[in-house]
PDB file of C-alpha atoms in Angstrom:
ATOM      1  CA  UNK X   1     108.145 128.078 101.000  1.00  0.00           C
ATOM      2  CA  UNK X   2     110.864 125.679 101.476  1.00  0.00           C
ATOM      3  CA  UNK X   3     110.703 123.160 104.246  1.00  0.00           C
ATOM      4  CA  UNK X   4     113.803 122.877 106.821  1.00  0.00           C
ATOM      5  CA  UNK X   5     115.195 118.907 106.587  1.00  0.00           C
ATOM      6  CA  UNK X   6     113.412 118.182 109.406  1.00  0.00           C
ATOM      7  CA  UNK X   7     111.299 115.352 110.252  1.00  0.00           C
ATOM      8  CA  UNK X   8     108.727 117.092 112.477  1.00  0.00           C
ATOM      9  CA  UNK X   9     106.924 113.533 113.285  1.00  0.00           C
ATOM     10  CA  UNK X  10     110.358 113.297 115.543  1.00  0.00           C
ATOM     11  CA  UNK X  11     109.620 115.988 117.625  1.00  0.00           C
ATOM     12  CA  UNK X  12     106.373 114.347 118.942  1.00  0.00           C
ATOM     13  CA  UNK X  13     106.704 113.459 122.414  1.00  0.00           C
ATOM     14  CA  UNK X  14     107.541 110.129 123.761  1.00  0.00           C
ATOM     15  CA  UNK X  15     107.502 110.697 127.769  1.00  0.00           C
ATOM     16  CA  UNK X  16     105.512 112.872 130.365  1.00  0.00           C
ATOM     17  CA  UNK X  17     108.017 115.469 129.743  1.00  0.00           C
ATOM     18  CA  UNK X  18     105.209 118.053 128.557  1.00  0.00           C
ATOM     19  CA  UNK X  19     102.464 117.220 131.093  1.00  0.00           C
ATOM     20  CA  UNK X  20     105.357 117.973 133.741  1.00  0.00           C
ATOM     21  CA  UNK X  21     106.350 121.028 132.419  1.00  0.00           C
ATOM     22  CA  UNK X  22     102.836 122.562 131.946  1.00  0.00           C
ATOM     23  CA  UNK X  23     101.849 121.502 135.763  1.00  0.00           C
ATOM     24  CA  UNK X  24     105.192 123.655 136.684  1.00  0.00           C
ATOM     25  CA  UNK X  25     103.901 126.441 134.015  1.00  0.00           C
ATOM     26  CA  UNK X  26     100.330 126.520 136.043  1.00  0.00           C
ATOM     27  CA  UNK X  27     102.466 126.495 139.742  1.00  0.00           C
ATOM     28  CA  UNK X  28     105.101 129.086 138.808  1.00  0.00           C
ATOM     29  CA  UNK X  29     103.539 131.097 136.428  1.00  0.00           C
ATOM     30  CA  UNK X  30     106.013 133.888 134.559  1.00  0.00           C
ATOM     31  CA  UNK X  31     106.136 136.477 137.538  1.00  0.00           C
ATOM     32  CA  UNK X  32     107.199 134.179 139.623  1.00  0.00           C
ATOM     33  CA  UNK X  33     110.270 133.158 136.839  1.00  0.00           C
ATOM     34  CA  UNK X  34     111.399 136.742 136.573  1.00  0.00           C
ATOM     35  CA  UNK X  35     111.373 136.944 140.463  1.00  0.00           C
ATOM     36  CA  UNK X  36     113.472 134.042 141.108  1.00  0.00           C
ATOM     37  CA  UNK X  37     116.195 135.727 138.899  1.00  0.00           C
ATOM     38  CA  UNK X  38     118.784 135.787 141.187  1.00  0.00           C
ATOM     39  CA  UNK X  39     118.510 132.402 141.779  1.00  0.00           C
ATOM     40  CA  UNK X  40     118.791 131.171 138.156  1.00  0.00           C
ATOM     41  CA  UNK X  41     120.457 133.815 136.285  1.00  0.00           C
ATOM     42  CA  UNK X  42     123.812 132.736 137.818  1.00  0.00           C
ATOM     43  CA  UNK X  43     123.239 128.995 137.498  1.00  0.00           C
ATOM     44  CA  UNK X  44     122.121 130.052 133.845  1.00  0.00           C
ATOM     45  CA  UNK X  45     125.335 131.596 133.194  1.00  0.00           C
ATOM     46  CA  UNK X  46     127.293 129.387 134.837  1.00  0.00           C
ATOM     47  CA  UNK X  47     125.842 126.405 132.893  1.00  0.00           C
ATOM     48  CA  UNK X  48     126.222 128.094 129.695  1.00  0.00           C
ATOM     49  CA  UNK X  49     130.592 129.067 130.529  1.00  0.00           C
ATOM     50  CA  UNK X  50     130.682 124.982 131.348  1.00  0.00           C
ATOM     51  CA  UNK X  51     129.896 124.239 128.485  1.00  0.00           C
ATOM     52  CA  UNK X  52     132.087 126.783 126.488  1.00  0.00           C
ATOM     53  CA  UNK X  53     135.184 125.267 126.008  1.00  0.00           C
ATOM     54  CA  UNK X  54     135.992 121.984 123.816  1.00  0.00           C
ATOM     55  CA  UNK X  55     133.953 119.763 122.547  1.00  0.00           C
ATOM     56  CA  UNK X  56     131.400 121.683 122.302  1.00  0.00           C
ATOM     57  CA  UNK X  57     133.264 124.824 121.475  1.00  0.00           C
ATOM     58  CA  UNK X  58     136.806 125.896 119.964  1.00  0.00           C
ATOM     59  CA  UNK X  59     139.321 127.491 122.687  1.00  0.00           C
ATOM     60  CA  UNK X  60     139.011 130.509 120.714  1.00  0.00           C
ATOM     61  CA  UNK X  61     135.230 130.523 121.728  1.00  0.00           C
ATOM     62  CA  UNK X  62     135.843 131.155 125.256  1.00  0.00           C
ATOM     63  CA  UNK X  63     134.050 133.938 127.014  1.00  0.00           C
ATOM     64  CA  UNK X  64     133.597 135.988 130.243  1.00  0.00           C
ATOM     65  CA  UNK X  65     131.491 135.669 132.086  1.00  0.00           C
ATOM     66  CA  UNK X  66     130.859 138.726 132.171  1.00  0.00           C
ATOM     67  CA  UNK X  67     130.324 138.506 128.946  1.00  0.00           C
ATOM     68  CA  UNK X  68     127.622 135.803 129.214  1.00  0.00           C
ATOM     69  CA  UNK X  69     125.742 137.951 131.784  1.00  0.00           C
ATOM     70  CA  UNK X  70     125.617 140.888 129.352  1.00  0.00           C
ATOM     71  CA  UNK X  71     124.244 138.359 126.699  1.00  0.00           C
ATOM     72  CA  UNK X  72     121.848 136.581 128.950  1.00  0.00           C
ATOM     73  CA  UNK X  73     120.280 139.622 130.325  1.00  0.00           C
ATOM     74  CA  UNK X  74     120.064 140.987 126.815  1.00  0.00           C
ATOM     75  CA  UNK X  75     117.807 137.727 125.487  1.00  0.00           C
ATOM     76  CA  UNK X  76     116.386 137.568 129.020  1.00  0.00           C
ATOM     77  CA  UNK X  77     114.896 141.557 128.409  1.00  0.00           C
ATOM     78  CA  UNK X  78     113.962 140.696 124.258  1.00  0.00           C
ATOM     79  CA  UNK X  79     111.922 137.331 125.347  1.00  0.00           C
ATOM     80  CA  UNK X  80     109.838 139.335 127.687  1.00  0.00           C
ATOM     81  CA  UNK X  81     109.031 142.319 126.118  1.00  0.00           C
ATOM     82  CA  UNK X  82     105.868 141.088 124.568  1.00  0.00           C
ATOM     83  CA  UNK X  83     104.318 138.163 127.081  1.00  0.00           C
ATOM     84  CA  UNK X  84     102.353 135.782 125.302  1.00  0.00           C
ATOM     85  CA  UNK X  85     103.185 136.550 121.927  1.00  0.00           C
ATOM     86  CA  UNK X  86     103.876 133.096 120.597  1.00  0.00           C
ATOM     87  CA  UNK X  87     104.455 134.835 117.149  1.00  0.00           C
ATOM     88  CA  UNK X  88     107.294 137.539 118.306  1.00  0.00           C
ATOM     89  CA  UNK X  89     110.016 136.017 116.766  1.00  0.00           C
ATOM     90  CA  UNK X  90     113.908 136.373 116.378  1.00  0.00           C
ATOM     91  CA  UNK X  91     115.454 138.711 113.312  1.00  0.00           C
ATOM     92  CA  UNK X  92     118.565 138.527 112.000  1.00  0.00           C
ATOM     93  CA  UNK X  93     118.715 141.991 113.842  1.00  0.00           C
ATOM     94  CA  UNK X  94     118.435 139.924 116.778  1.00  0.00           C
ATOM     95  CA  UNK X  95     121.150 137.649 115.989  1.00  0.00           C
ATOM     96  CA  UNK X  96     123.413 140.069 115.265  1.00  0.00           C
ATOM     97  CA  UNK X  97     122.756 142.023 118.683  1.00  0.00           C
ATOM     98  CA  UNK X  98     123.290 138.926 120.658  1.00  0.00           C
ATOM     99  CA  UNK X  99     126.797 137.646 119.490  1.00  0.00           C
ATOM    100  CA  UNK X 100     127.710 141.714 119.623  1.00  0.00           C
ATOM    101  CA  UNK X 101     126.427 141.211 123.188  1.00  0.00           C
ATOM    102  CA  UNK X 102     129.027 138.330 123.700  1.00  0.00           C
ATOM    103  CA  UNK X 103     131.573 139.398 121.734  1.00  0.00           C
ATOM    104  CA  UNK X 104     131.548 142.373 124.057  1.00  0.00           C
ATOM    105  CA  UNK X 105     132.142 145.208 120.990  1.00  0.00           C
ATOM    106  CA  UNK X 106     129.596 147.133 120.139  1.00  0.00           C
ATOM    107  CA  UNK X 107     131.356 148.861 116.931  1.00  0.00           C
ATOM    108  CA  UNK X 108     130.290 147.998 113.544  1.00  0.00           C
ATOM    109  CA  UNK X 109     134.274 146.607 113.269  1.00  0.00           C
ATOM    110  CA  UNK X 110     133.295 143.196 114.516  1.00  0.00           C
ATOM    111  CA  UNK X 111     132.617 140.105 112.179  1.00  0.00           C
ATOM    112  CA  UNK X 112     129.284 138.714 113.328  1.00  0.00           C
ATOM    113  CA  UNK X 113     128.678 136.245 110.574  1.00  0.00           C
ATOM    114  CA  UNK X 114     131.115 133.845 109.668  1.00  0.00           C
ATOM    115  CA  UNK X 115     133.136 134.287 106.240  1.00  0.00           C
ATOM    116  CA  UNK X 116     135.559 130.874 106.620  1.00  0.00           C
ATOM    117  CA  UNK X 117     134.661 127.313 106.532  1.00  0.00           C
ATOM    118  CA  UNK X 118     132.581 126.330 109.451  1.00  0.00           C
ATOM    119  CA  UNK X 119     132.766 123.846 112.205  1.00  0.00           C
ATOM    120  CA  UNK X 120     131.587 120.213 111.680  1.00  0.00           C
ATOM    121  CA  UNK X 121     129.975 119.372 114.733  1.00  0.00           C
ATOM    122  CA  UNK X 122     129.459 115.518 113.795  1.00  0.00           C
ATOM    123  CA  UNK X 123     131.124 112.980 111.292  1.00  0.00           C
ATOM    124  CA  UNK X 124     129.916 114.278 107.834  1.00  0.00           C
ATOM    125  CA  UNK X 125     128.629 117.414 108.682  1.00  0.00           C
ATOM    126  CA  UNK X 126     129.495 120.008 105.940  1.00  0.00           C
ATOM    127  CA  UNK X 127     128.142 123.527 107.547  1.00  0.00           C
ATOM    128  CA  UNK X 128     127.182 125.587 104.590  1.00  0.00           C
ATOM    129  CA  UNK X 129     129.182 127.359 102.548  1.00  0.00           C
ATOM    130  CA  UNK X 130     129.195 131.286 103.873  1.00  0.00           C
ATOM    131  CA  UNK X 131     128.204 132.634 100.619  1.00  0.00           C
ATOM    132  CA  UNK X 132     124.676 130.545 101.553  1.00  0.00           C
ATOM    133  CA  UNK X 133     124.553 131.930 104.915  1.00  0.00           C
ATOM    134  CA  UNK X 134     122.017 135.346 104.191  1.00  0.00           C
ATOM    135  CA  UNK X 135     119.506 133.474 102.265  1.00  0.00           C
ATOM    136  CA  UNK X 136     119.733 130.021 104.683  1.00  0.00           C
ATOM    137  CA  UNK X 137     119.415 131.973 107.910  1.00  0.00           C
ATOM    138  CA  UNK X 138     116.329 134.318 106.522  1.00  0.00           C
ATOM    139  CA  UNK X 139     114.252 131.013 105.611  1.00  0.00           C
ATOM    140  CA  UNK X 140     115.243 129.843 108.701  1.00  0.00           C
ATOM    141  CA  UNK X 141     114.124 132.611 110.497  1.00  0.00           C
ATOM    142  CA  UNK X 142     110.722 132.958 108.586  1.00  0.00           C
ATOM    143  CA  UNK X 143     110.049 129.087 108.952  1.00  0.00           C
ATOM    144  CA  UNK X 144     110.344 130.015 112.711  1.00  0.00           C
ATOM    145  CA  UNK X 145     107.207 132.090 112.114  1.00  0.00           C
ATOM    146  CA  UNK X 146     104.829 129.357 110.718  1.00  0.00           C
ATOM    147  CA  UNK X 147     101.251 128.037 111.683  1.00  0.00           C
ATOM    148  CA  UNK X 148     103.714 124.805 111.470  1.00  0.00           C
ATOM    149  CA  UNK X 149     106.332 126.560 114.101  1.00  0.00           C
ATOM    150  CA  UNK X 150     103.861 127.482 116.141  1.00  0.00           C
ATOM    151  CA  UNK X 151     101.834 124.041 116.535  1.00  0.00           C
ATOM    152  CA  UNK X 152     105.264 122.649 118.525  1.00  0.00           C
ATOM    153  CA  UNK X 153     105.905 122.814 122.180  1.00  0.00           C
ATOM    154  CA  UNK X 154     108.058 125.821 122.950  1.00  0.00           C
ATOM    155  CA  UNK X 155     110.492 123.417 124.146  1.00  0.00           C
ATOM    156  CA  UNK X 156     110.310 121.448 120.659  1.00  0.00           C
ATOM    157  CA  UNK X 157     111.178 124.855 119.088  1.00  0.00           C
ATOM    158  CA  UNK X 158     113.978 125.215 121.132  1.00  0.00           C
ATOM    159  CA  UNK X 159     115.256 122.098 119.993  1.00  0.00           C
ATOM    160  CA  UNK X 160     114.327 122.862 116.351  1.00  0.00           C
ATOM    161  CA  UNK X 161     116.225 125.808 116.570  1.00  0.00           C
ATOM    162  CA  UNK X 162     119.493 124.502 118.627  1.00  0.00           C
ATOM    163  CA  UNK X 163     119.582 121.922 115.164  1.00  0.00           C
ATOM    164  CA  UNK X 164     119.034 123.815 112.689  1.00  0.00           C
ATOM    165  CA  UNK X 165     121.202 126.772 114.115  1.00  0.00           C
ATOM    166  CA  UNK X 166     123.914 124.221 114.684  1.00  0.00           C
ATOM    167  CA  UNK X 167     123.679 122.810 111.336  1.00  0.00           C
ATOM    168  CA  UNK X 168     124.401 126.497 109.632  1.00  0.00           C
ATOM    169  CA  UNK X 169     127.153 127.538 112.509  1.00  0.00           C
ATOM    170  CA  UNK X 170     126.352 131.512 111.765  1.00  0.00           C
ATOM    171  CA  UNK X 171     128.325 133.427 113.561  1.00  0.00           C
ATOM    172  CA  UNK X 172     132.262 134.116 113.241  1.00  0.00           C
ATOM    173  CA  UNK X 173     132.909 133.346 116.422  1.00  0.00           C
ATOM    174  CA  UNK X 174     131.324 131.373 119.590  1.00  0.00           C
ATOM    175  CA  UNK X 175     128.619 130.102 117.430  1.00  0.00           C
ATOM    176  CA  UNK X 176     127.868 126.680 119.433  1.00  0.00           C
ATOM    177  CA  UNK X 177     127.577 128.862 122.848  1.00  0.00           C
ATOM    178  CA  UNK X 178     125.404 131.738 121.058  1.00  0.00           C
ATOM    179  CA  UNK X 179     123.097 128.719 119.702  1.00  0.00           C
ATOM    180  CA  UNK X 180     122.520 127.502 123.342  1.00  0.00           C
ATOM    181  CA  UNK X 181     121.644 130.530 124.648  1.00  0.00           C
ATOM    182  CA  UNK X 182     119.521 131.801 122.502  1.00  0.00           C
ATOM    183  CA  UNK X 183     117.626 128.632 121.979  1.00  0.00           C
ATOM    184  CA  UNK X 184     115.818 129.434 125.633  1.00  0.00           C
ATOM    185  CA  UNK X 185     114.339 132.564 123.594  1.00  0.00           C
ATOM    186  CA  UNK X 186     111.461 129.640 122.634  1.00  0.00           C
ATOM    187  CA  UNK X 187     110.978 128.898 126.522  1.00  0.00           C
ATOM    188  CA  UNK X 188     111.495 132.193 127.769  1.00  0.00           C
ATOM    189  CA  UNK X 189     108.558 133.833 125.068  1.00  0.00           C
ATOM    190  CA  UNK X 190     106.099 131.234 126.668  1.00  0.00           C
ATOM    191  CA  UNK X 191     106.327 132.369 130.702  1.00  0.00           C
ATOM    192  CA  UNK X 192     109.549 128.934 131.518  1.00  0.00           C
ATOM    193  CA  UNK X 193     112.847 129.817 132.768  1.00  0.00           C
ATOM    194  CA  UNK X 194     115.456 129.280 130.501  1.00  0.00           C
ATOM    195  CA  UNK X 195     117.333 126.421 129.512  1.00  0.00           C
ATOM    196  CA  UNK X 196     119.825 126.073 131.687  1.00  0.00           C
ATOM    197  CA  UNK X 197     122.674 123.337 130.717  1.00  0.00           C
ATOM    198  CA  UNK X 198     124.199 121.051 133.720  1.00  0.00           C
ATOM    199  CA  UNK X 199     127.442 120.619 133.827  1.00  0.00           C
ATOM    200  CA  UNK X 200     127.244 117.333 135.017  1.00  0.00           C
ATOM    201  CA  UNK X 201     125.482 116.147 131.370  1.00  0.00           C
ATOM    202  CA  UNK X 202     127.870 117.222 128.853  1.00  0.00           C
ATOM    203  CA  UNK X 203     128.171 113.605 128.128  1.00  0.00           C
ATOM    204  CA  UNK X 204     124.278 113.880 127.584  1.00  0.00           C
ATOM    205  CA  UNK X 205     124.398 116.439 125.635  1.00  0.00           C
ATOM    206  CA  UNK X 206     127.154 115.300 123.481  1.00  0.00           C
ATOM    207  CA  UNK X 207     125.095 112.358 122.768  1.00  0.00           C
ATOM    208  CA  UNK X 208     122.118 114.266 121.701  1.00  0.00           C
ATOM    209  CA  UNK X 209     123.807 116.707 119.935  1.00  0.00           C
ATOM    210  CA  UNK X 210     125.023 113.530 117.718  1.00  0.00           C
ATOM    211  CA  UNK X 211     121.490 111.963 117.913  1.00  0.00           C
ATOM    212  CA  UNK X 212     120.100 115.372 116.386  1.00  0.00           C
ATOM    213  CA  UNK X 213     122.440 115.112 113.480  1.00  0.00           C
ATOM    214  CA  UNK X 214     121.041 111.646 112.267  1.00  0.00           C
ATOM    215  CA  UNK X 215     117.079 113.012 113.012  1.00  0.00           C
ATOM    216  CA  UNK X 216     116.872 111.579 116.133  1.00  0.00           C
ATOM    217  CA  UNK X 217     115.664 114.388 117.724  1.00  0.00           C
ATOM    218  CA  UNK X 218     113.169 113.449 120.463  1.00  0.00           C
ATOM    219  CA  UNK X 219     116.603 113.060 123.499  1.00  0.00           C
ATOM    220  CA  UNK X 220     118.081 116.258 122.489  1.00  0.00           C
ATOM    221  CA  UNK X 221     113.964 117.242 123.394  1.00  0.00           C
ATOM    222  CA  UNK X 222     113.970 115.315 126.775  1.00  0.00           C
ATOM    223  CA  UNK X 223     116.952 116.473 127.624  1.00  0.00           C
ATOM    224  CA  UNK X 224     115.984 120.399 127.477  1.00  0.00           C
ATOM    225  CA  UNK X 225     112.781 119.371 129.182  1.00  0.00           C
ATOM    226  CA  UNK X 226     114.925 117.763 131.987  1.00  0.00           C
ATOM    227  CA  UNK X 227     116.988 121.010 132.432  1.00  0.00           C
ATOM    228  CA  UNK X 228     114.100 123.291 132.165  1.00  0.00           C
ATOM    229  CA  UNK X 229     112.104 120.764 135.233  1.00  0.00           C
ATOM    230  CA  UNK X 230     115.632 121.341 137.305  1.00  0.00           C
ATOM    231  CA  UNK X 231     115.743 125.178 136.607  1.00  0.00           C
ATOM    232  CA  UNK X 232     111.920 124.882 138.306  1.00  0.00           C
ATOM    233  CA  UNK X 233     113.685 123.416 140.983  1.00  0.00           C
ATOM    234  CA  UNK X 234     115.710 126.514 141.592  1.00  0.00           C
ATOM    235  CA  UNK X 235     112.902 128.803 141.512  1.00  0.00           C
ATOM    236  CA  UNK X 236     110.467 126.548 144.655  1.00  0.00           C
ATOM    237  CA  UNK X 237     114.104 127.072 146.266  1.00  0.00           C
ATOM    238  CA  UNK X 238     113.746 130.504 145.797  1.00  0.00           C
ATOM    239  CA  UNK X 239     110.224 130.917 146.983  1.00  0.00           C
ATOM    240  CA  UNK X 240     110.518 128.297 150.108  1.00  0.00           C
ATOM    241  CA  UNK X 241     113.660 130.676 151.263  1.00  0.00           C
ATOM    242  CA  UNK X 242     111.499 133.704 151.246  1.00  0.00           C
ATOM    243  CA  UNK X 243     108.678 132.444 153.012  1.00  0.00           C
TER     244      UNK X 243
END
């Protein structure tokens, strides 16, 4: 099987960033995510509209947020449906469903996967051609499955995924915003919260995003890990305010 272009070695981790997150894991353990849902689900969705308008996505990729909700809840639902099943995975069935979910139409009129030229998101990116785009996105997909995969740090396979899904730019339509959000499908699988951008670091994540692109992967990494430790935050607000 073909390898992504990937240097795994870079997704090793450099900081405390994974010691942190388990000790959260162990003191909020996944009921205790889903029940702070009305805390995060709004900053979730909130996070994910910031960031939905240029740079890091065309005008024409703007979205409800409505629209967002219906989306989030959707990968919220298909991340918990089998706890602890590191090897449930996302289909192209999957994919398909969620930018439906965003796109709002649920008629088999919509485009889903993009036909034109895609979106460089650096200097010398070339995004596949769309021809390429069935056979690219089903290794991707079935890499996703590996022993190799599976070995990472669900927040590392977020990551790998935001790249790689990035690099291809799928979808017709709101790729870069259908790419963050489903990226917390990693985190979510393994009992976290999701990752939850802040508005405050598009700068950040502009950076990493860049970073990413010349396989320097390990901020775009930190960076998730730092928004996943701040949506813990949200949830010990949750549970002091209920005491």
């Amino acid at each position: 099987m073909a390898e992504l272009p990937i240097y795994h070695d870079s997704y090793r981790p450099s900081s405390n960033w994974a010691k942190r997150l388990e000790a959260a894991r162990q003191a909020h353990p996944a009921a205790a995510v889903l029940a702070a849902q009305p805390r995060w689900l709004p900053k979730w969705i909130a996070g994910l509209e910031a960031y939905a308008v240029p740079p890091f996505d065309t005008a024409s990729d703007a979205t409800t947020l409505a629209a967002l909700e219906r989306a989030a809840r959707w990968l919220l639902a298909r991340a918990t449906a089998k706890p602890g099943d590191q090897r449930d995975a996302l289909t192209m069935d999957d994919l398909e469903t969620a930018c439906r979910e965003l796109v709002g139409e649920q008629g088999d009129t919509v485009q889903v996967w993009r036909t034109a030229a895609g979106r460089p998101q650096v200097e010398n990116h070339q995004p596949a051609a769309p021809a390429a785009l069935p056979v690219l996105l089903e290794m991707t997909l079935d890499w996703f499955t590996t022993d190799a995969f599976a070995e990472l740090h669900p927040v590392e396979q977020a990551g790998l995924f935001h790249l790689r899904l990035l690099d291809l730019q799928p979808f017709a339509a709101r790729t870069n915003t259908l790419v963050r959000l489903l990226s917390s499908f990693y985190v979510l699988r393994a009992g976290f919260p999701p990752i939850i951008p802040i508005s405050e670091e598009q700068s950040a994540y502009r950076d990493v995003v860049g970073y990413a692109f010349q396989m320097i992967t390990q901020p775009g990494v930190e960076l998730f890990a730092r928004w996943l430790l701040a949506a813990y935050s949200l949830i010990e607000t949750e549970q002091e305010e209920r005491r």
